[in-house]
């Protein structure tokens, strides 16, 4: 066991090296104090590795030879890097200027942490191999370490994205921000008209897509006996699911704008069509989860097929259908490209109503995505950053909130209903 | 008499509902056909007047001078897709393996919905973050003329689709029957050997489908790319110069369509770009669908 202390020391120092150099790559502090520290750590790691190789050779006899040449190579690299830092080959004024004609230069602050990180990885690999051996066990330890590390990194990244939006957005959000229209190109005021526009557009999208998606799902699952037709629809739906949103925008521009003009109606139809696959697939899953015994029971009592579907199957599949609709809301509120030329303007006028409750569907409105896009375009020229963060936060709370609701509904009923 | 009438009415109603539902079901096919029709209809003029081959292989995109060639867009899209996919797999697959094989039940119960949630973050928000954080970081770090570059677009797209990649791959890994793994473990293989030689090969078609779907999403993603890629349509020189501005199919359409007059040549060419994009993505969708169909047949009920 005593022999394992040395590689453990090497592992620890290499891990410190690797993580600190990654942080330095991101933050880019001045490396004046850090560089000598890294040199010292590299020396310690190299020494510990060398010592552990030497000390384990007699214990394992001939097997020590199998440690392979590359460990020595790694050792030399570690030592060389330490030497290069100490001797000043890697001086702070080092710049690799536009190598091979690419449009970027690599400064000392980038090159040194990158090299150190690489050295750290090599050292970690060698020390794990020294602890667990070269065989299957060593490889398993190494791979699991890598997987765990990259999983943590990925989660930090994704969590960081959320955190920064919430942190920055909270500063911009106030009651006034949510309840007043924007003024002076979005520099002042809030987003009330934008929220109203989003609401009506998403509602319109659901009104369009719910019957289409649900009806198609019912036909596919309850009626269709023709496998060829079913296959055709399935392929069409998966194609439709893959159609890029910007292509939907082109389609709306060519098809709907010539008929309805740039309007709420055109935007709702385009978003509704985009939503069909999401709703259809979820509803199909929901219908699949209803056991056949329920249908047979109802039919045996003399109910017709439609009575069975409308009074037995659909109520039982309701949670799943609801999940699909909520996911449709989330999807429709996050799309920008399809509505850019079909439904929106950067307007601050409130949505006009007919009879007080129904919006005039032939007017263009503003929505959250498009508002944010415009604020991004204004970023350099005007002082809109705070409002942009606020809009982004409202947008993701809407999308993530509805998505979370969908997950909750699904989980709630999954637990509650057991056939 | 009355009973017969009710019966007839009922039969008629049933029939009517079935026909209506059939019509609704065929709508999605119709929509797909309509999309194709309108894109062909609007882009036909570009293909005829400029010639399909010169348009697709022209090396210069210069709308102001009425010079249109899609080669720069194809090259840029290809480079961005490859790098983004590389990042996507590099981050997403380990996360999927972690969730499916290594994570404990409690952390899985938190992490899986969290990752599903993140898949819903709108692309415009990613674009916003990209422009505020990523672009300025790259610009300062690598001393670039502008941070809006092919590299920025690739990194952003790579990260953006990690949740999709992870979710689909995790489902594929989890769909592998437990007997496979238990058999391998019983033979004395350790956990990594089991994952490497049993689980991943068994899930490979699901992972392939995930990769194909993600290629489609990456090529088709618009807003995030539009904001960070710089929108200068030229073939990077040298070809591996990812530190320069670029333009993809989607960014060109989204960036230029707002300003073109209707029925001009530029307008028709942008529709042609959309049509090429639609063809690529549709092929990818069908391939992914066939792959998934094959898995269903292979594993039966899973």
XYZ file of C-alpha atoms in Angstrom:
721
model
C 0.000 0.000 0.000
C 2.830 2.357 0.768
C 3.799 2.224 -2.852
C 0.493 3.764 -3.862
C 1.185 7.007 -2.046
C 3.555 8.221 -4.725
C 1.186 7.842 -7.679
C -1.582 9.282 -5.506
C 0.573 12.369 -4.950
C 1.194 12.556 -8.691
C -2.531 12.201 -9.334
C -3.399 14.965 -6.900
C -0.890 17.441 -8.259
C -1.891 16.657 -11.854
C -5.561 17.134 -11.012
C -4.772 20.502 -9.431
C -2.741 21.429 -12.504
C -5.501 20.414 -14.902
C -8.354 22.130 -13.112
C -6.419 25.313 -12.363
C -5.272 25.595 -15.981
C -8.829 25.130 -17.219
C -9.964 27.919 -14.925
C -7.108 30.084 -16.176
C -8.143 29.388 -19.776
C -11.599 30.692 -18.973
C -10.790 33.598 -16.691
C -7.394 34.544 -18.139
C -5.783 36.152 -15.113
C -2.222 37.424 -15.176
C 0.026 34.367 -14.982
C 2.983 36.000 -13.230
C 2.440 34.198 -9.939
C 0.731 31.119 -11.306
C 3.388 30.108 -13.809
C 6.147 29.365 -11.249
C 3.578 27.517 -9.150
C 2.701 25.357 -12.108
C 6.404 24.726 -12.760
C 6.817 23.563 -9.181
C 3.721 21.340 -9.374
C 4.884 19.873 -12.680
C 8.249 19.061 -11.129
C 6.579 17.431 -8.119
C 4.291 15.396 -10.364
C 7.138 14.301 -12.596
C 9.263 13.387 -9.593
C 6.427 11.436 -7.969
C 5.738 9.558 -11.184
C 9.421 8.754 -11.677
C 9.775 7.631 -8.083
C 6.727 5.407 -8.289
C 7.951 3.776 -11.491
C 11.323 3.081 -9.942
C 9.939 1.898 -6.634
C 7.468 -0.542 -8.159
C 9.862 -2.194 -10.574
C 11.448 -4.633 -8.089
C 8.068 -5.533 -6.651
C 6.578 -6.588 -9.950
C 9.753 -8.021 -11.452
C 9.729 -8.190 -15.211
C 6.256 -6.743 -15.403
C 7.596 -3.270 -14.804
C 8.809 -3.238 -18.380
C 5.216 -3.281 -19.539
C 4.604 0.201 -18.228
C 5.684 1.063 -21.715
C 7.672 3.762 -23.333
C 4.941 6.358 -23.279
C 5.110 6.794 -19.543
C 8.726 7.829 -19.926
C 7.727 10.054 -22.804
C 5.051 11.701 -20.656
C 7.581 12.125 -17.872
C 9.972 13.864 -20.227
C 7.184 16.114 -21.476
C 6.173 17.101 -17.951
C 9.739 17.850 -16.969
C 10.355 19.713 -20.226
C 7.351 21.936 -19.663
C 8.481 22.719 -16.123
C 11.939 23.513 -17.463
C 10.521 25.678 -20.238
C 8.596 27.742 -17.715
C 11.542 28.136 -15.375
C 14.124 28.786 -18.074
C 11.892 31.360 -19.760
C 11.318 29.687 -23.125
C 7.652 30.404 -22.530
C 7.930 34.057 -21.702
C 4.940 36.340 -21.158
C 5.520 38.170 -24.445
C 5.177 34.996 -26.473
C 2.626 35.283 -29.271
C 1.975 32.772 -32.007
C 0.750 35.211 -34.595
C -1.821 33.999 -37.117
C -0.312 30.554 -37.658
C -0.880 29.122 -41.161
C -2.845 32.218 -42.083
C -5.820 31.602 -39.791
C -7.495 34.655 -38.327
C -6.371 34.205 -34.745
C -3.305 34.675 -32.595
C -2.416 32.594 -29.591
C -1.002 34.524 -26.673
C 1.045 33.338 -23.722
C -2.101 33.447 -21.550
C -3.648 30.799 -23.794
C -0.647 28.717 -24.767
C 0.671 28.086 -21.278
C -2.627 26.958 -19.663
C -3.360 24.801 -22.707
C 0.016 23.082 -22.442
C -0.385 22.711 -18.685
C -3.846 21.212 -19.087
C -2.476 18.702 -21.603
C 0.376 17.839 -19.247
C -2.123 17.450 -16.425
C -4.194 15.005 -18.485
C -1.100 12.958 -19.315
C -0.051 12.917 -15.680
C -3.536 11.868 -14.515
C -3.614 9.080 -17.065
C -0.193 7.760 -16.030
C -0.872 7.956 -12.322
C -4.220 6.148 -12.664
C -2.455 3.500 -14.700
C 0.193 3.187 -12.002
C -2.438 2.829 -9.277
C -4.774 0.415 -11.035
C -2.397 -1.241 -13.478
C -2.424 -1.225 -17.236
C -5.128 -3.783 -17.756
C -8.911 -3.691 -17.860
C -9.167 -2.338 -14.349
C -6.957 0.641 -15.069
C -8.856 1.397 -18.220
C -12.177 1.205 -16.406
C -11.000 3.573 -13.689
C -9.662 5.973 -16.277
C -12.762 5.988 -18.479
C -15.171 6.345 -15.572
C -13.091 9.210 -14.250
C -13.267 10.882 -17.659
C -17.006 10.270 -17.988
C -17.752 11.580 -14.532
C -15.581 14.610 -15.104
C -17.152 15.482 -18.445
C -20.628 14.896 -17.032
C -19.887 17.336 -14.228
C -18.481 19.776 -16.756
C -21.532 19.489 -18.998
C -23.892 19.974 -16.066
C -21.906 22.984 -14.875
C -22.134 24.406 -18.370
C -25.872 23.884 -18.706
C -26.509 25.059 -15.144
C -24.300 28.079 -15.770
C -26.391 29.061 -18.767
C -29.557 29.015 -16.676
C -27.907 30.738 -13.740
C -26.534 33.625 -15.753
C -29.891 34.339 -17.402
C -31.726 34.267 -14.108
C -29.059 36.301 -12.315
C -28.830 39.007 -14.962
C -32.525 38.963 -15.807
C -33.710 39.409 -12.232
C -32.046 42.811 -12.156
C -34.147 44.026 -15.069
C -37.496 42.640 -14.063
C -39.942 44.708 -12.100
C -43.689 45.125 -12.030
C -43.296 48.138 -14.263
C -41.226 46.135 -16.771
C -43.989 43.577 -17.101
C -46.883 46.022 -17.346
C -45.777 48.871 -19.589
C -45.045 48.879 -23.322
C -41.495 49.556 -24.502
C -40.353 53.094 -25.307
C -37.440 54.641 -27.254
C -36.486 51.507 -29.186
C -36.646 49.241 -26.189
C -34.251 51.250 -24.027
C -36.983 52.181 -21.601
C -40.319 50.808 -20.545
C -41.235 47.178 -20.477
C -42.695 44.395 -22.514
C -46.434 44.316 -21.813
C -47.495 44.493 -25.467
C -44.870 41.899 -26.305
C -46.262 39.499 -23.728
C -49.808 40.053 -25.007
C -48.698 39.423 -28.592
C -46.928 36.218 -27.571
C -49.995 35.059 -25.683
C -52.354 35.484 -28.632
C -49.946 33.982 -31.107
C -49.299 30.904 -28.996
C -53.005 30.522 -28.303
C -53.670 30.717 -32.026
C -50.987 28.128 -32.677
C -52.600 25.738 -30.211
C -56.055 26.337 -31.704
C -54.631 25.387 -35.101
C -52.461 22.478 -34.049
C -54.535 20.783 -31.327
C -57.314 19.471 -33.609
C -54.858 18.585 -36.365
C -52.404 16.780 -34.105
C -54.977 15.076 -31.888
C -57.254 14.124 -34.786
C -54.389 12.616 -36.740
C -53.236 10.714 -33.668
C -56.755 9.324 -33.107
C -57.058 8.258 -36.716
C -53.601 6.693 -36.776
C -54.088 4.778 -33.569
C -57.814 3.943 -33.488
C -59.045 3.791 -37.053
C -56.305 3.219 -39.590
C -56.084 -0.335 -40.832
C -53.993 0.459 -43.856
C -50.324 0.000 -42.885
C -49.174 1.746 -46.042
C -51.111 4.921 -45.218
C -49.902 4.768 -41.650
C -46.293 4.458 -42.766
C -46.706 7.372 -45.186
C -48.118 9.588 -42.469
C -45.392 8.536 -40.033
C -42.673 9.423 -42.529
C -44.377 12.711 -43.394
C -44.618 13.580 -39.717
C -40.981 12.788 -39.006
C -40.014 14.867 -42.048
C -42.226 17.677 -40.813
C -40.581 17.387 -37.420
C -37.184 17.865 -39.038
C -38.076 20.770 -41.307
C -35.914 23.706 -40.172
C -37.868 26.562 -38.686
C -36.487 28.993 -41.229
C -37.969 26.871 -44.021
C -41.342 27.174 -42.312
C -40.746 30.902 -42.389
C -40.150 30.786 -46.149
C -43.265 28.666 -46.563
C -45.337 31.115 -44.569
C -43.932 34.009 -46.556
C -44.765 32.393 -49.875
C -48.086 30.852 -48.919
C -49.774 32.813 -46.150
C -48.461 36.342 -46.373
C -49.771 36.739 -49.914
C -53.254 35.852 -48.643
C -53.456 37.272 -45.129
C -50.632 39.802 -45.100
C -48.137 40.043 -42.233
C -50.545 39.134 -39.494
C -51.254 37.338 -36.260
C -53.261 34.791 -38.248
C -50.368 33.899 -40.567
C -48.022 33.518 -37.593
C -50.478 31.349 -35.689
C -50.978 29.049 -38.670
C -47.236 28.646 -39.260
C -46.551 27.977 -35.578
C -49.513 25.595 -35.507
C -48.120 23.592 -38.410
C -44.737 23.432 -36.690
C -46.456 22.061 -33.597
C -48.302 19.227 -35.356
C -45.531 16.605 -34.996
C -44.948 17.333 -31.295
C -48.638 17.056 -30.441
C -49.277 14.112 -32.736
C -46.408 12.034 -31.334
C -47.275 12.734 -27.686
C -50.980 12.059 -28.245
C -50.145 8.813 -29.999
C -48.100 7.733 -26.991
C -50.991 8.695 -24.729
C -53.487 6.656 -26.760
C -51.082 3.717 -26.804
C -51.022 3.703 -23.016
C -54.792 3.153 -22.783
C -55.295 -0.595 -22.416
C -57.409 -2.406 -24.998
C -59.615 -3.954 -22.319
C -61.251 -0.551 -21.776
C -62.090 -0.239 -25.465
C -63.400 -3.800 -25.641
C -65.520 -3.315 -22.548
C -67.150 -0.244 -24.007
C -67.744 -1.839 -27.390
C -69.208 -4.915 -25.740
C -71.772 -2.692 -24.016
C -73.004 -1.637 -27.429
C -71.283 1.696 -27.742
C -70.230 2.748 -31.189
C -66.602 3.300 -32.035
C -66.817 7.072 -31.723
C -68.707 6.832 -28.434
C -65.961 4.554 -27.147
C -63.266 6.929 -28.241
C -64.903 10.108 -27.031
C -66.201 8.813 -23.701
C -63.692 6.140 -22.708
C -60.403 6.404 -24.555
C -59.933 10.175 -24.669
C -60.717 10.790 -20.962
C -58.240 8.066 -19.985
C -55.595 9.480 -22.296
C -56.238 13.048 -21.163
C -53.065 13.567 -19.077
C -50.890 12.495 -21.996
C -52.815 14.695 -24.401
C -52.520 17.601 -22.000
C -48.757 17.033 -21.775
C -48.573 17.193 -25.550
C -50.515 20.441 -25.706
C -48.367 22.044 -23.024
C -45.218 20.986 -24.859
C -46.758 22.552 -27.955
C -47.135 25.834 -26.070
C -43.472 25.710 -25.068
C -42.355 24.962 -28.589
C -44.504 27.642 -30.183
C -43.332 30.319 -27.778
C -39.669 29.615 -28.488
C -39.661 29.972 -32.267
C -38.375 33.092 -33.988
C -37.424 32.269 -37.553
C -40.885 31.166 -38.759
C -42.623 34.360 -37.698
C -39.969 36.909 -38.584
C -41.464 37.718 -41.977
C -44.968 36.450 -41.422
C -46.429 37.869 -38.242
C -44.397 40.376 -36.280
C -43.268 43.958 -36.185
C -41.311 45.802 -33.547
C -44.412 47.604 -32.388
C -45.337 48.980 -28.990
C -49.025 49.446 -29.724
C -51.258 47.068 -27.812
C -53.025 44.251 -29.624
C -56.242 45.597 -31.109
C -59.399 43.821 -30.056
C -62.632 43.171 -31.858
C -65.680 43.157 -29.530
C -63.255 43.618 -26.667
C -62.176 40.014 -26.303
C -61.118 38.664 -29.681
C -57.920 40.066 -31.155
C -57.985 41.382 -34.669
C -56.162 38.531 -36.383
C -55.163 40.555 -39.427
C -52.783 42.852 -37.571
C -49.080 42.246 -37.021
C -48.094 41.933 -33.343
C -44.847 41.858 -31.416
C -43.642 38.782 -29.604
C -40.965 37.945 -27.065
C -38.584 36.223 -29.461
C -38.763 38.969 -32.049
C -38.466 41.666 -29.413
C -35.331 39.999 -28.055
C -33.922 39.686 -31.574
C -34.413 43.397 -32.159
C -32.854 44.285 -28.821
C -29.853 42.139 -29.757
C -29.522 44.021 -33.028
C -29.602 47.301 -31.095
C -27.032 46.131 -28.535
C -24.036 48.067 -29.799
C -25.929 51.222 -30.668
C -28.316 51.796 -27.776
C -28.468 51.006 -24.105
C -30.802 48.019 -24.262
C -28.794 45.286 -22.544
C -30.730 45.297 -19.273
C -34.045 45.040 -21.079
C -32.665 42.282 -23.283
C -31.733 40.243 -20.198
C -35.181 40.852 -18.777
C -36.861 39.740 -21.988
C -34.661 36.649 -22.146
C -35.600 35.750 -18.578
C -39.334 36.173 -19.235
C -38.986 34.075 -22.376
C -37.170 31.193 -20.745
C -39.429 31.272 -17.703
C -42.363 30.914 -20.081
C -40.772 28.066 -22.032
C -39.197 26.233 -19.107
C -42.243 26.841 -16.925
C -44.591 25.238 -19.440
C -42.145 22.398 -20.037
C -41.883 21.810 -16.310
C -45.666 21.818 -16.058
C -45.763 19.153 -18.776
C -43.268 16.986 -16.903
C -45.186 17.440 -13.643
C -48.516 16.509 -15.250
C -46.928 13.439 -16.793
C -45.273 12.307 -13.585
C -48.332 13.038 -11.478
C -50.653 10.901 -13.570
C -48.062 8.238 -14.187
C -48.005 7.672 -10.463
C -51.745 8.004 -10.023
C -53.040 5.826 -12.856
C -52.041 2.233 -12.809
C -53.993 -0.042 -15.077
C -89.291 3.115 -38.261
C -87.909 5.535 -35.692
C -85.310 3.054 -34.517
C -84.111 2.430 -38.035
C -83.743 6.137 -38.595
C -81.672 6.554 -35.460
C -79.496 3.633 -36.497
C -78.985 5.137 -39.921
C -78.200 8.508 -38.405
C -75.717 6.928 -36.085
C -74.031 5.062 -38.894
C -73.815 8.225 -40.898
C -72.333 10.076 -37.964
C -69.723 7.387 -37.369
C -68.799 7.422 -41.013
C -68.623 11.183 -41.099
C -66.286 11.272 -38.090
C -64.021 8.648 -39.572
C -63.761 10.567 -42.849
C -63.059 13.803 -41.002
C -60.315 12.189 -38.939
C -58.829 10.660 -42.078
C -58.768 14.090 -43.687
C -57.042 15.518 -40.612
C -54.509 12.703 -40.604
C -53.681 13.304 -44.228
C -53.192 17.015 -43.464
C -49.652 16.477 -42.235
C -48.793 14.775 -45.507
C -50.473 17.633 -47.345
C -48.534 20.221 -45.343
C -45.268 18.492 -46.209
C -46.256 18.440 -49.888
C -47.356 22.079 -49.730
C -44.010 23.078 -48.244
C -42.214 21.301 -51.060
C -44.571 22.823 -53.621
C -44.111 26.387 -52.450
C -40.363 26.125 -52.093
C -40.035 24.642 -55.567
C -42.495 27.151 -56.964
C -40.623 30.138 -55.576
C -37.146 28.849 -56.324
C -37.808 27.511 -59.812
C -36.983 30.842 -61.398
C -33.551 30.870 -59.787
C -32.767 27.341 -60.899
C -33.926 28.002 -64.457
C -32.414 31.416 -65.029
C -29.111 30.846 -63.271
C -28.868 27.134 -64.040
C -28.893 24.534 -61.285
C -25.252 23.499 -61.634
C -23.724 27.005 -61.763
C -25.904 28.025 -58.830
C -24.910 25.067 -56.683
C -21.206 25.144 -57.532
C -20.603 28.864 -57.867
C -17.801 29.892 -55.524
C -18.970 33.435 -54.975
C -21.984 34.799 -53.100
C -22.397 38.469 -53.832
C -26.064 39.487 -53.898
C -25.343 43.180 -54.480
C -23.779 42.292 -57.816
C -26.361 39.620 -58.582
C -23.738 36.892 -58.317
C -25.059 33.815 -56.571
C -23.099 30.652 -55.834
C -23.939 28.284 -53.015
C -20.488 26.740 -52.586
C -19.448 29.115 -49.765
C -22.635 28.307 -47.889
C -22.183 24.585 -48.418
C -18.556 24.755 -47.249
C -19.380 26.831 -44.178
C -22.365 24.719 -43.202
C -20.297 21.577 -43.575
C -17.447 22.886 -41.405
C -19.808 24.185 -38.731
C -21.833 20.980 -38.684
C -18.739 18.794 -38.335
C -17.219 20.816 -35.482
C -20.556 21.279 -33.730
C -21.343 17.590 -33.993
C -17.904 16.753 -32.619
C -18.469 18.993 -29.578
C -21.999 17.703 -29.239
C -20.947 14.058 -29.139
C -17.942 14.798 -26.954
C -20.137 16.430 -24.294
C -23.445 14.659 -24.836
C -22.440 11.022 -25.059
C -20.431 10.864 -21.799
C -23.330 12.596 -20.079
C -25.720 10.007 -21.513
C -23.477 7.136 -20.391
C -23.212 8.743 -16.975
C -26.986 9.056 -16.656
C -27.765 5.608 -17.996
C -25.056 3.589 -16.279
C -23.263 5.416 -13.491
C -25.614 7.864 -11.805
C -27.506 6.801 -8.709
C -31.299 6.736 -8.799
C -31.661 9.938 -6.836
C -29.323 12.071 -8.915
C -30.897 10.583 -12.020
C -34.358 11.627 -10.823
C -33.145 15.221 -10.654
C -30.809 15.324 -13.638
C -32.940 13.708 -16.308
C -35.871 16.143 -16.154
C -33.432 19.022 -15.741
C -31.707 18.085 -18.977
C -35.043 17.588 -20.731
C -36.000 21.063 -19.578
C -32.834 22.569 -20.945
C -33.660 21.178 -24.369
C -36.453 23.744 -24.451
C -34.327 26.882 -24.083
C -35.205 28.909 -27.200
C -32.495 29.357 -29.781
C -32.750 33.129 -29.683
C -31.702 33.001 -26.024
C -28.682 30.900 -26.946
C -27.911 33.448 -29.632
C -28.126 36.244 -27.080
C -25.795 34.465 -24.662
C -23.494 33.593 -27.544
C -23.169 37.177 -28.612
C -22.724 38.574 -25.113
C -20.419 35.917 -23.682
C -18.933 33.621 -26.299
C -18.242 36.127 -29.051
C -16.528 38.640 -26.806
C -14.546 35.876 -25.084
C -13.261 34.534 -28.402
C -12.490 38.000 -29.703
C -10.381 38.925 -26.699
C -8.749 35.559 -26.240
C -7.649 34.878 -29.766
C -7.131 38.468 -30.812
C -9.530 38.058 -33.719
C -10.811 40.829 -35.951
C -14.286 39.963 -34.751
C -15.458 37.228 -32.460
C -18.372 36.471 -34.775
C -16.911 33.493 -36.491
C -17.364 29.964 -37.714
C -15.819 28.806 -34.442
C -18.359 30.721 -32.351
C -21.219 29.265 -34.372
C -19.854 25.743 -34.044
C -19.334 25.958 -30.291
C -22.772 27.450 -29.720
C -24.550 24.847 -31.850
C -22.517 22.063 -30.281
C -23.552 23.078 -26.773
C -27.123 23.922 -27.733
C -28.006 20.424 -28.842
C -26.300 18.590 -25.984
C -29.633 18.012 -24.177
C -31.173 16.409 -27.300
C -28.140 14.222 -27.835
C -28.054 13.165 -24.195
C -31.776 12.433 -23.955
C -31.972 10.302 -27.096
C -28.701 8.463 -26.428
C -29.723 7.775 -22.853
C -33.014 6.293 -24.010
C -31.119 4.151 -26.515
C -28.686 2.953 -23.854
C -31.475 2.238 -21.414
C -33.441 0.290 -24.049
C -30.715 -2.351 -24.120
C -32.173 -5.341 -22.283
C -30.690 -5.922 -18.834
C -29.956 -9.562 -19.659
C -27.285 -8.455 -22.117
C -25.406 -6.549 -19.452
C -25.928 -9.154 -16.756
C -24.634 -11.861 -19.087
C -21.538 -9.868 -19.784
C -20.943 -9.069 -16.112
C -21.474 -12.730 -15.199
C -18.748 -13.689 -17.638
C -16.340 -11.612 -15.584
C -16.212 -8.458 -17.669
C -16.002 -5.286 -15.626
C -18.482 -2.454 -16.012
C -16.559 -0.478 -18.601
C -15.901 -3.570 -20.695
C -19.616 -4.291 -20.561
C -20.523 -0.773 -21.625
C -17.882 -0.672 -24.322
C -18.458 -4.097 -25.850
C -22.093 -4.856 -25.068
C -24.242 -1.836 -24.227
C -22.906 0.652 -26.763
C -22.881 -1.800 -29.701
C -26.422 -2.892 -28.819
C -27.543 0.731 -28.622
C -25.552 1.754 -31.673
C -28.491 2.141 -34.009
C -30.274 4.352 -31.491
C -27.129 6.410 -31.071
C -26.785 6.602 -34.847
C -30.363 7.832 -35.129
C -29.618 10.448 -32.470
C -26.550 11.604 -34.367
C -28.436 11.826 -37.663
C -31.299 13.751 -36.063
C -28.801 16.090 -34.473
C -27.065 16.708 -37.790
C -30.455 17.767 -39.123
C -31.090 20.063 -36.172
C -27.618 21.598 -36.396
C -27.918 22.308 -40.118
C -31.419 23.696 -39.688
C -30.833 25.831 -36.602
C -31.254 29.475 -37.467
C -31.365 32.219 -34.881
C -28.333 31.317 -32.790
C -26.167 30.886 -35.862
C -27.469 34.056 -37.470
C -26.341 36.086 -34.484
C -22.860 34.694 -33.921
C -21.557 33.501 -37.254
C -20.899 36.901 -38.818
C -22.841 36.433 -42.052
C -20.044 36.880 -44.552
C -20.553 34.255 -47.216
C -17.151 33.270 -48.515
C -15.130 30.103 -48.502
C -12.710 30.410 -45.582
C -9.114 30.687 -46.698
C -7.268 28.557 -45.823
C -10.146 26.117 -45.672
C -9.462 25.193 -42.015
C -9.556 28.847 -40.938
C -12.396 28.652 -38.475
C -11.460 31.986 -36.895
C -13.120 33.969 -39.630
C -16.654 35.041 -40.380
C -18.886 32.672 -42.243
C -22.476 32.177 -43.292
C -24.608 29.080 -43.350
C -27.717 28.221 -45.347
C -29.950 29.309 -42.525
C -28.087 32.464 -41.553
C -28.117 33.698 -45.141
C -31.855 33.137 -45.479
C -32.713 34.669 -42.120
C -30.271 37.532 -42.480
C -31.128 38.597 -46.019
C -34.770 37.677 -46.562
C -36.005 40.643 -44.535
C -34.477 43.148 -46.929
C -35.017 41.711 -50.382
C -37.798 42.959 -52.619
C -40.374 40.310 -53.442
C -39.936 38.476 -56.722
C -36.396 39.767 -57.264
C -33.714 37.285 -58.264
C -32.216 37.486 -54.768
C -35.593 36.482 -53.316
C -35.816 33.456 -55.586
C -32.233 32.437 -54.833
C -32.920 32.558 -51.101
C -35.838 30.205 -51.676
C -33.474 27.981 -53.651
C -31.151 27.923 -50.635
C -34.132 26.957 -48.491
C -35.038 24.225 -50.935
C -31.530 22.723 -50.844
C -31.679 22.856 -47.046
C -35.094 21.202 -47.028
C -33.873 18.379 -49.278
C -30.832 17.712 -47.057
C -32.846 17.736 -43.852
C -35.655 15.585 -45.269
C -33.166 12.941 -46.385
C -31.639 12.976 -42.907
C -35.072 12.636 -41.268
C -36.019 9.686 -43.451
C -32.700 7.949 -42.787
C -33.126 8.475 -39.034
C -36.670 7.160 -39.238
C -35.570 4.032 -41.097
C -32.811 3.493 -38.550
C -35.286 3.677 -35.715
C -37.639 1.333 -37.531
C -34.765 -1.134 -37.788
C -34.148 -0.937 -34.054
C -37.811 -1.599 -33.357
C -37.623 -4.725 -35.484
C -34.339 -5.780 -33.921
C -35.339 -5.456 -30.295
C -39.033 -6.139 -30.688
C -40.933 -4.686 -27.797
C -38.249 -2.434 -26.387
